[in-house]
PDB file of C-alpha atoms and ligand atoms in Angstrom:
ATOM      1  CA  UNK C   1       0.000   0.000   0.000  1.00 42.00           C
ATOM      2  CA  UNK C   2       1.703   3.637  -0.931  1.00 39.00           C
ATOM      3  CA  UNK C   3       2.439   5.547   2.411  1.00 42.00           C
ATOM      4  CA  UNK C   4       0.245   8.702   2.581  1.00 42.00           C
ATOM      5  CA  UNK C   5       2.090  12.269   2.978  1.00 44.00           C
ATOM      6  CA  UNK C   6       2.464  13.355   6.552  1.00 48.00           C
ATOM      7  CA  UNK C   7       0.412  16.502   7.183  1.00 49.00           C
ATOM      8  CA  UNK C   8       3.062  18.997   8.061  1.00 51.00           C
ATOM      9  CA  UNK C   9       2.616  21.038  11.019  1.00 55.00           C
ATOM     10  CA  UNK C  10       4.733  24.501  11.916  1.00 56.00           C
ATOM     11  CA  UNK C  11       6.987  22.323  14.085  1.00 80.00           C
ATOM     12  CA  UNK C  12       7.211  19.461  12.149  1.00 92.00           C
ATOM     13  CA  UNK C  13       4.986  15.623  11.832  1.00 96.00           C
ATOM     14  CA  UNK C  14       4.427  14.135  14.970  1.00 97.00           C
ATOM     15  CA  UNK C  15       5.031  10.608  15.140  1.00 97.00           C
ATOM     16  CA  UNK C  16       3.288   7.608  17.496  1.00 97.00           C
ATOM     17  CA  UNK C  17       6.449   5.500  18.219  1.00 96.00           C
ATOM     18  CA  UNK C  18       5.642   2.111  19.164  1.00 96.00           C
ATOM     19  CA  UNK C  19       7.377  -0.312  20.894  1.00 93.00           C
ATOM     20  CA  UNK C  20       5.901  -4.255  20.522  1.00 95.00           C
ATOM     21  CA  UNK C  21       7.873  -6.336  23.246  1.00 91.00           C
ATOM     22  CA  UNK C  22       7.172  -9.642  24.914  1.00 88.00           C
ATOM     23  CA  UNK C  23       6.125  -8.137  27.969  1.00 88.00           C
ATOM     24  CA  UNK C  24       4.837  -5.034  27.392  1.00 92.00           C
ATOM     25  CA  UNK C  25       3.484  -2.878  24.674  1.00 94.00           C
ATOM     26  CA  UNK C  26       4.851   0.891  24.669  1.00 92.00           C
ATOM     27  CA  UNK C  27       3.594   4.131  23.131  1.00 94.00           C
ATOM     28  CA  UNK C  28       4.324   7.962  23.386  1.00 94.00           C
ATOM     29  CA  UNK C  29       4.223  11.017  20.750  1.00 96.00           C
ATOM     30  CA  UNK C  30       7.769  12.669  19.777  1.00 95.00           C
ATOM     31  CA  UNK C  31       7.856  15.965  18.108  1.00 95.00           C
ATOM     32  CA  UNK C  32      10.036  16.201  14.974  1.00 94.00           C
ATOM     33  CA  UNK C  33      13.117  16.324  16.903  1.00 91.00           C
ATOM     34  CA  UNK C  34      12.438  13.352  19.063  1.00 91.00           C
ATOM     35  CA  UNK C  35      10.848  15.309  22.065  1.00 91.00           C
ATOM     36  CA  UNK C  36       8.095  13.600  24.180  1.00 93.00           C
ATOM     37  CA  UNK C  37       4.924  15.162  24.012  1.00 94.00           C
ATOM     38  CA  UNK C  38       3.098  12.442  26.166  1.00 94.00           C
ATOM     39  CA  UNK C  39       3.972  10.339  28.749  1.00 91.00           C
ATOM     40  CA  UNK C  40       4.900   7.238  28.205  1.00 90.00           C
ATOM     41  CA  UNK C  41       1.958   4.900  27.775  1.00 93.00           C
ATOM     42  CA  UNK C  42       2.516   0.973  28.614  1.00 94.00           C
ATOM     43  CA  UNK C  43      -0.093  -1.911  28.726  1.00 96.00           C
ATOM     44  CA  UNK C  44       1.148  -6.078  29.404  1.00 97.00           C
ATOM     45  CA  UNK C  45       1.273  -7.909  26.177  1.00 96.00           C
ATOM     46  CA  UNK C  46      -1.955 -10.263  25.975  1.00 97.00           C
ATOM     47  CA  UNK C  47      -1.084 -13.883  26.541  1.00 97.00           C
ATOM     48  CA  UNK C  48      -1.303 -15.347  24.082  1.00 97.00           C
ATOM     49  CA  UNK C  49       0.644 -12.925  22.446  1.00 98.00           C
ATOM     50  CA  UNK C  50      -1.728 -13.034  19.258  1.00 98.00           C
ATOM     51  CA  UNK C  51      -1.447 -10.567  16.300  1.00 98.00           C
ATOM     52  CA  UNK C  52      -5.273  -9.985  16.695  1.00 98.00           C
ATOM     53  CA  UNK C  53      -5.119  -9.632  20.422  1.00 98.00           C
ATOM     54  CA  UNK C  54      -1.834  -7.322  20.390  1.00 98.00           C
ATOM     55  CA  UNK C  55      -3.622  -5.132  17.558  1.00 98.00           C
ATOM     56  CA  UNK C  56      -6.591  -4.917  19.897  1.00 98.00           C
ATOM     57  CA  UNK C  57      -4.396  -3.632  22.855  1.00 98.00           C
ATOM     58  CA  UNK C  58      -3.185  -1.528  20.645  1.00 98.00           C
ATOM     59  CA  UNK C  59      -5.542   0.133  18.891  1.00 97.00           C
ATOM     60  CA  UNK C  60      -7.307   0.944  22.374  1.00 97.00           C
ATOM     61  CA  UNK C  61      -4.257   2.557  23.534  1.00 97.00           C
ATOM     62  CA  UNK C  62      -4.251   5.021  21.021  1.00 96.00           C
ATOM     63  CA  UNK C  63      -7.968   6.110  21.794  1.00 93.00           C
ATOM     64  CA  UNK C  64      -6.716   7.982  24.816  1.00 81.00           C
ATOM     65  CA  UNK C  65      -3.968   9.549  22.920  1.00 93.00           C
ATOM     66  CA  UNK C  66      -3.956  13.396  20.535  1.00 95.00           C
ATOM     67  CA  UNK C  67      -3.677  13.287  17.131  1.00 95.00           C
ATOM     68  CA  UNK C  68      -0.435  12.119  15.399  1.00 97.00           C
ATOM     69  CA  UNK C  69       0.674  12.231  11.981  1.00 97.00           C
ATOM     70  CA  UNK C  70       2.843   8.971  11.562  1.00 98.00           C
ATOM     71  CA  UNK C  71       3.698   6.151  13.115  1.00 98.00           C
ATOM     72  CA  UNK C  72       6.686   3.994  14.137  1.00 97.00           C
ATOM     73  CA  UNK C  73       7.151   0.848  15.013  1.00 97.00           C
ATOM     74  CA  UNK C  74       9.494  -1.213  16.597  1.00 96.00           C
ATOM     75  CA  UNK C  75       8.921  -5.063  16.475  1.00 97.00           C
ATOM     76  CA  UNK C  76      11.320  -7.947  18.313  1.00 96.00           C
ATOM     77  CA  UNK C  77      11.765 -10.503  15.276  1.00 97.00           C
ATOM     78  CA  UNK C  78      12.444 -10.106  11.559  1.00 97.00           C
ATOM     79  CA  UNK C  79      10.606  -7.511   9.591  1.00 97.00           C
ATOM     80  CA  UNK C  80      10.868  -7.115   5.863  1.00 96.00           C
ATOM     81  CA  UNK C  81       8.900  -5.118   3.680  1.00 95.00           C
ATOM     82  CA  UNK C  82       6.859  -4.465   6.365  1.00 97.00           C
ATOM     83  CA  UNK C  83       5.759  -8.038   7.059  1.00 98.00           C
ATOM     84  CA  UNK C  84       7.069  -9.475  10.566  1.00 98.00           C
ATOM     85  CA  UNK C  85       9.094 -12.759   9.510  1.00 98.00           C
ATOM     86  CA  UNK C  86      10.116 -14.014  12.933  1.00 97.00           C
ATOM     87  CA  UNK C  87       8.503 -14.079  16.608  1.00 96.00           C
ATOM     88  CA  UNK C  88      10.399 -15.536  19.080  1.00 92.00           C
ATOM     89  CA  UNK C  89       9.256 -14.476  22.167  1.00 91.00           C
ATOM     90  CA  UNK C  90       5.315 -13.829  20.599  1.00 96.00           C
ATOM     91  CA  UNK C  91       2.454 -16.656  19.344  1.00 97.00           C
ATOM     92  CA  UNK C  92       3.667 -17.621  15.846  1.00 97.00           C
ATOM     93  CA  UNK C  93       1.054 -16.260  13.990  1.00 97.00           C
ATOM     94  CA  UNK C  94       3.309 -13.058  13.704  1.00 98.00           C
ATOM     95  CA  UNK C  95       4.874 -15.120  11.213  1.00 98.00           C
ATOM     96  CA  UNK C  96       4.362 -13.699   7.379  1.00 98.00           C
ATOM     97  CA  UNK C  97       1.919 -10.895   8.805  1.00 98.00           C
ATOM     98  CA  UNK C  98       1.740  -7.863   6.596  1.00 98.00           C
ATOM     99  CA  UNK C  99       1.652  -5.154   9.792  1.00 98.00           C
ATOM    100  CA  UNK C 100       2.887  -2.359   8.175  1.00 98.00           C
ATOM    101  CA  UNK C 101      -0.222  -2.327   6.480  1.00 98.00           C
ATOM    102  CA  UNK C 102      -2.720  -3.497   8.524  1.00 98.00           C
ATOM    103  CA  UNK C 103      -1.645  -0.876  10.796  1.00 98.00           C
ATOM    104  CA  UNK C 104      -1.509   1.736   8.103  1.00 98.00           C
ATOM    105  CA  UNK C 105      -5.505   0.301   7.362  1.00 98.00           C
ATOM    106  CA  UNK C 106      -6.521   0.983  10.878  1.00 97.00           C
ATOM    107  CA  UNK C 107      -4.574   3.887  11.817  1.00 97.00           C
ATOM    108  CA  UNK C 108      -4.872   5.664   8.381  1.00 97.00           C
ATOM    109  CA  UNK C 109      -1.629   6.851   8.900  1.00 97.00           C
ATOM    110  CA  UNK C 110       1.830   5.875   7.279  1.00 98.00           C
ATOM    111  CA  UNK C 111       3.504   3.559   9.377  1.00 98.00           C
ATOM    112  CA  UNK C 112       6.782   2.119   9.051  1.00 97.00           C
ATOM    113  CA  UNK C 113       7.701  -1.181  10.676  1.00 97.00           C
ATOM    114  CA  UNK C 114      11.019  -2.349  11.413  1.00 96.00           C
ATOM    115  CA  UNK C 115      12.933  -4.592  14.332  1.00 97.00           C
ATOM    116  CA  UNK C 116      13.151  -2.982  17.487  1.00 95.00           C
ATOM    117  CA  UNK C 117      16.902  -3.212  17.727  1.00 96.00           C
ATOM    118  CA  UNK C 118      17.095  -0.999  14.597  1.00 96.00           C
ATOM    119  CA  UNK C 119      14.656   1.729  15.441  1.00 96.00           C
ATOM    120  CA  UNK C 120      17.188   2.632  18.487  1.00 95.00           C
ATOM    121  CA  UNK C 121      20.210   1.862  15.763  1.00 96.00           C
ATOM    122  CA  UNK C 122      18.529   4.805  13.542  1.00 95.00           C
ATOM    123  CA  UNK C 123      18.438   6.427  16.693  1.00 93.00           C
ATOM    124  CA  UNK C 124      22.124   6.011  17.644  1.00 94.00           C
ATOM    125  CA  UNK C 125      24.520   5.683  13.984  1.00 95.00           C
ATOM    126  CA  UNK C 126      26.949   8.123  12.733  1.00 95.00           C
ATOM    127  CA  UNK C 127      25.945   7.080   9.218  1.00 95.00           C
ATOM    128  CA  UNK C 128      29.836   6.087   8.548  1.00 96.00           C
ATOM    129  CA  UNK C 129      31.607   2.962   8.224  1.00 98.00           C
ATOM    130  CA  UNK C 130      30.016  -0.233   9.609  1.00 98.00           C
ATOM    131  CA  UNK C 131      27.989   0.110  12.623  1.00 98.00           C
ATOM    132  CA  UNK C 132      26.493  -2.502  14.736  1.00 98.00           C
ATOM    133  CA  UNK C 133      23.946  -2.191  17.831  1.00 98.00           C
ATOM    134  CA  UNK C 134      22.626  -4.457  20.272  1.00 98.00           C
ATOM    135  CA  UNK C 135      20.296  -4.552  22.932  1.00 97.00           C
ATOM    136  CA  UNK C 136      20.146  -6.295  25.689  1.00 96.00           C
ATOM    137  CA  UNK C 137      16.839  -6.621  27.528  1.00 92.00           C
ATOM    138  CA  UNK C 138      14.458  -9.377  27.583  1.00 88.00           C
ATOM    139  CA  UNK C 139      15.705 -11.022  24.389  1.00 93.00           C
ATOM    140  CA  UNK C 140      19.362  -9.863  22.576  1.00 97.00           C
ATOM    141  CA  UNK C 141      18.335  -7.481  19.725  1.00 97.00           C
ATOM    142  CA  UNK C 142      21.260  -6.755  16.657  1.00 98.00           C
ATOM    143  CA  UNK C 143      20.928  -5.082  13.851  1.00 98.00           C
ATOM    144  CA  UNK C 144      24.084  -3.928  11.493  1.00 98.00           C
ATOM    145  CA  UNK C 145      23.996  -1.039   8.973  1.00 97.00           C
ATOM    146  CA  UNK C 146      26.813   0.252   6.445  1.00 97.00           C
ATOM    147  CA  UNK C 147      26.767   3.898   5.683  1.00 96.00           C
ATOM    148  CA  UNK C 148      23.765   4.550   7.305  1.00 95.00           C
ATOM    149  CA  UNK C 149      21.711   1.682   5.478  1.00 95.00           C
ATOM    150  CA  UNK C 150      20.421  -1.165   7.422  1.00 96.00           C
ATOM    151  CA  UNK C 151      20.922  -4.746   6.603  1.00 95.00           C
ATOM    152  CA  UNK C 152      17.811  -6.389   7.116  1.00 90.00           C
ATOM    153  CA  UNK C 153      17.183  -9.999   9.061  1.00 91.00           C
ATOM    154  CA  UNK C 154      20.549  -9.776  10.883  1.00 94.00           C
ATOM    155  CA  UNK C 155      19.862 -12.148  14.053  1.00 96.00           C
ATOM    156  CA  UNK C 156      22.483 -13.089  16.505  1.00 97.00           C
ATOM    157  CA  UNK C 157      20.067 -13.695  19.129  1.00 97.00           C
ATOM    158  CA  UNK C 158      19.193 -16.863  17.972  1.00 95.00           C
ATOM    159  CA  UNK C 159      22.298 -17.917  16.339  1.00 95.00           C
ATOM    160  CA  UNK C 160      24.085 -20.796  17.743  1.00 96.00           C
ATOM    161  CA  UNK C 161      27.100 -19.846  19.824  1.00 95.00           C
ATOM    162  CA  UNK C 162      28.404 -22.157  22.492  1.00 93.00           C
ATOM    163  CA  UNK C 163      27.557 -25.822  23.483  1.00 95.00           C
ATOM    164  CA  UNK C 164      24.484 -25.830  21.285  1.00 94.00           C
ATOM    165  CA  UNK C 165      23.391 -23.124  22.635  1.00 97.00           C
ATOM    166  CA  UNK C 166      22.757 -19.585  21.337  1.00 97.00           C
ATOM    167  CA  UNK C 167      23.760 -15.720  21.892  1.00 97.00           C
ATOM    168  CA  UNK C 168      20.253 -15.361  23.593  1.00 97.00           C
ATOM    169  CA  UNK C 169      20.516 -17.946  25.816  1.00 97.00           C
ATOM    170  CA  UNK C 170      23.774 -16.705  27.601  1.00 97.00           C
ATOM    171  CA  UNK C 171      22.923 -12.636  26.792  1.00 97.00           C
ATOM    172  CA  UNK C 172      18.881 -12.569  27.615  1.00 95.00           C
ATOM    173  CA  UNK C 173      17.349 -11.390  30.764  1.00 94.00           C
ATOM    174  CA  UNK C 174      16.831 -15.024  31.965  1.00 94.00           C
ATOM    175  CA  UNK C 175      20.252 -15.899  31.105  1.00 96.00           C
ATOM    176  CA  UNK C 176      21.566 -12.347  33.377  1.00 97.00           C
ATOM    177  CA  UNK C 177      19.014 -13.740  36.519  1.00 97.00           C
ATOM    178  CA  UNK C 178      20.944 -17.460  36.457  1.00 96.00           C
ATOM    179  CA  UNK C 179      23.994 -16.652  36.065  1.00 93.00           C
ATOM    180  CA  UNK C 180      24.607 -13.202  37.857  1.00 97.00           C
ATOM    181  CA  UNK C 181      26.215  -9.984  37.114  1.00 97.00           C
ATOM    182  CA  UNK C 182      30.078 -11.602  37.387  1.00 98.00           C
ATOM    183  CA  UNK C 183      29.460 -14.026  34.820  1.00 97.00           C
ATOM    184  CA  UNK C 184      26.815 -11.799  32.412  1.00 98.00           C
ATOM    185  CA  UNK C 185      29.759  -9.430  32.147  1.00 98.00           C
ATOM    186  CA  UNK C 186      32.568 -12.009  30.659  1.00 98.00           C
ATOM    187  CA  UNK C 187      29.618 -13.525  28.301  1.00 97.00           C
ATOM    188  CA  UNK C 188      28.857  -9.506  27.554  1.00 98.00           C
ATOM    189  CA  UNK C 189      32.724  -8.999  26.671  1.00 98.00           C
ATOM    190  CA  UNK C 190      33.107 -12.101  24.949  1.00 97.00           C
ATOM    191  CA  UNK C 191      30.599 -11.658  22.330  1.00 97.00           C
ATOM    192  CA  UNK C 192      31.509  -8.244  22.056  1.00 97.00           C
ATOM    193  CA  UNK C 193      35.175  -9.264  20.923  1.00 97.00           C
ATOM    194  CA  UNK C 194      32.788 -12.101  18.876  1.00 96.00           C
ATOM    195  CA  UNK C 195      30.939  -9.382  16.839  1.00 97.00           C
ATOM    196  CA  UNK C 196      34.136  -7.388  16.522  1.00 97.00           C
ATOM    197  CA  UNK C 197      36.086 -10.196  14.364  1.00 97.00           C
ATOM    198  CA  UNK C 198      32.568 -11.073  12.374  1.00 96.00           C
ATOM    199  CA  UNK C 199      31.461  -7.653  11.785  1.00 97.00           C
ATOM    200  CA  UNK C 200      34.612  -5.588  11.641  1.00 98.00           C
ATOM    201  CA  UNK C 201      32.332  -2.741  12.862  1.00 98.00           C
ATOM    202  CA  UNK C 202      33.567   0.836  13.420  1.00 98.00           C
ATOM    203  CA  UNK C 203      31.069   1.338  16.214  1.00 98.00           C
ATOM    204  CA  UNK C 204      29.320  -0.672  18.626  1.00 98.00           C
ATOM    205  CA  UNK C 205      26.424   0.791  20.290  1.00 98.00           C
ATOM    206  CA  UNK C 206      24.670  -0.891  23.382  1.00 98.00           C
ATOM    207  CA  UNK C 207      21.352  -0.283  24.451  1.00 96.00           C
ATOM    208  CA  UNK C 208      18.697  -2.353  26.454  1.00 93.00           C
ATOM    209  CA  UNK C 209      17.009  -1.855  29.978  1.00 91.00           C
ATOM    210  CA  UNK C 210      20.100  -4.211  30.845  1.00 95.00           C
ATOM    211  CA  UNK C 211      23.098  -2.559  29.387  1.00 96.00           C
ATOM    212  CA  UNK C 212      23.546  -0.436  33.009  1.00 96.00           C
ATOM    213  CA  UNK C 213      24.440  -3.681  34.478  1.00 97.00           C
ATOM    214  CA  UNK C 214      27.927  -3.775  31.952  1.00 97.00           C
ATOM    215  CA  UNK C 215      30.381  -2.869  34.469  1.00 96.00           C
ATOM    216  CA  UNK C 216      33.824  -3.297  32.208  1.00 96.00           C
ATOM    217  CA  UNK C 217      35.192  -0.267  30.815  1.00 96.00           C
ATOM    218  CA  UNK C 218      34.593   0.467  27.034  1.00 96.00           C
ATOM    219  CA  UNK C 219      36.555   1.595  24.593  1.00 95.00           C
ATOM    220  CA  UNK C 220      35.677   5.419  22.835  1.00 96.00           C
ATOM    221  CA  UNK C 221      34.119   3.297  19.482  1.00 97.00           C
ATOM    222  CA  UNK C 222      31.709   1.521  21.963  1.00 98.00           C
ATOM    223  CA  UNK C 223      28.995   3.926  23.117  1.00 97.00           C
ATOM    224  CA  UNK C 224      25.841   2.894  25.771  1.00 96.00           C
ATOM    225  CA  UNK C 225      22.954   4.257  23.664  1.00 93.00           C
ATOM    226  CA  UNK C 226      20.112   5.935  26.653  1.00 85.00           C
ATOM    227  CA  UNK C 227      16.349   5.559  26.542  1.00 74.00           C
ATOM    228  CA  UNK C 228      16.256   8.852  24.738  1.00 74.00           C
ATOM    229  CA  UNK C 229      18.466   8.243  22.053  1.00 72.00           C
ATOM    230  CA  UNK C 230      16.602   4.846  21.368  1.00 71.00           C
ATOM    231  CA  UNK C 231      13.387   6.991  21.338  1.00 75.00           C
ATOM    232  CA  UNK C 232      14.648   9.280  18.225  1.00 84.00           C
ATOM    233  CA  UNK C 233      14.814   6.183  16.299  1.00 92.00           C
ATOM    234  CA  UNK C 234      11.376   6.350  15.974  1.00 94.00           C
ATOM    235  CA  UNK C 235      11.575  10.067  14.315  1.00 95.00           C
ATOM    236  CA  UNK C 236      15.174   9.255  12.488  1.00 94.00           C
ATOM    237  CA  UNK C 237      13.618   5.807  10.586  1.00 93.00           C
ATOM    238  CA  UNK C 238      11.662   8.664   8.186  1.00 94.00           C
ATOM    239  CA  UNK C 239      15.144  10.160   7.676  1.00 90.00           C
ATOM    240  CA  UNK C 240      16.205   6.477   6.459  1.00 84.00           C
ATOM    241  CA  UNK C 241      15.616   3.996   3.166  1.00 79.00           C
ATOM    242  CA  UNK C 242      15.244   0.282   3.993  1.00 77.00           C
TER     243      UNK C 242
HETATM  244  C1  BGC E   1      14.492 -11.193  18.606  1.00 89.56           C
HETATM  245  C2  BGC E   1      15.060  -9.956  17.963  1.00 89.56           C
HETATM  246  C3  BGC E   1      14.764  -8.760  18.836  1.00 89.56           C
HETATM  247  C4  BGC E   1      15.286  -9.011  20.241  1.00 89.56           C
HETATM  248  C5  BGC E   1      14.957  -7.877  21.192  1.00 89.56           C
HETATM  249  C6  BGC E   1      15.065 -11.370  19.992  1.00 89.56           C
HETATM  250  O1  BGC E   1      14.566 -12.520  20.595  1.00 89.56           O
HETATM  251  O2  BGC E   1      14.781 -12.331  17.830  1.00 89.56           O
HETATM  252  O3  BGC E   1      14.516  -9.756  16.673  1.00 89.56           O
HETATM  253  O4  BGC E   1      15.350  -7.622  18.281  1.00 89.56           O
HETATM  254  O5  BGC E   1      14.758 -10.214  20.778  1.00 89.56           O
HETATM  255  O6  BGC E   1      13.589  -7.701  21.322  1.00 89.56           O
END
């Protein structure tokens, strides 16, 4: 479906950034330059975590909420085109769903849909060389972009990495609650050093609700991406092609 134009106003469009996780849905407006205009609206994802029950929660979230021009969403699995190709911590039936336009159907806004690791990438990048982010929070989000493009599908989380098991396993939330902070940290470094001889990146950026528990110093081309900067992702992915 071809994206509407954004009504324009003095300041600039105001975007609905979205935030799908496996725990919680999030929402709050952002002026053109990434400012919150609302507070920051959270409901518990439905169990099961259907695409009709999610788009229910979600649609009743934005009753309550002003007017918005766009809309941008963050997802935690695969998304090309639009169309969520992965779900590993929702039901499967996210699997080949066409959201970007069923959302642009109900909202009759644009909408652009991407993995939630690269929203706060757009967010973060320099545009230059080969940058690489990753999240750490409930699940391990990655997503790798080249002069400022991203390359869609990239998935460490669920790659395999040691003793059959995979980056997620030892880097996820449940993986930080059994083994501790000690042993998080040397998993944390060693993947880091991982990425580095895989990706060759020129920057690493690390975001997530867990990245304050890294507590190894970081060179100057790894930066800790805030809350904040991952929220102008959702205003920088109109800046961006992918
Ligand atoms: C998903 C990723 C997502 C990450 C963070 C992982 O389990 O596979 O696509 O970015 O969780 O939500």
């Amino acid at each position: 479906m071809p994206e509407r134009t954004t009504r324009q106003s003095p300041s600039g469009p105001i975007t609905l950034a979205v935030d799908i996780g496996g725990s919680g849905i999030k929402m709050m407006l952002l002026d053109s330059k990434g400012k919150p205009l609302t507070d920051r609206l959270r409901e518990p994802t439905p169990a099961p975590a259907t695409s009709a029950a999610m788009l229910d929660v979600m649609m009743a979230m934005t009753r309550n909420l002003p007017d918005f021009d766009r809309v941008s969403v963050g997802f935690p699995g695969v998304v090309k085109r639009g169309h969520t190709l992965t779900a590993h911590n929702l039901d499967s039936d996210w699997i080949g769903f066409a959201l970007q336009d069923v959302l642009q159907t109900k909202w009759k806004k644009p909408v652009r849909v991407c993995n939630d690791a690269a929203v706060q990438g757009f967010g973060a990048i320099q545009k230059s060389g080969v940058e690489l982010i990753l999240t750490f929070g409930t699940g391990l989000g990655s997503a790798l972009f080249t002069e400022g493009h991203l390359c869609p599908g990239l998935e460490l989380a669920h790659h395999p990495w040691r003793k059959g098991k995979t980056y997620e396993d030892y880097l996820g939330h449940e993986a930080l609650e059994k083994h501790g902070n000690k042993r998080w940290n040397r998993l944390v470094k060693k993947a880091i050093e991982q990425t580095s001889r895989l990706f060759n990146w020129d920057y690493l950026y690390i975001g997530g609700g867990n990245a304050e528990h890294i507590d190894f110093k970081l060179p100057e081309t790894i930066k800790i991406v805030s809350n904040e900067d991952g929220l102008l992702g959702g205003v920088a992915l109109w800046d961006h092609d992918f």
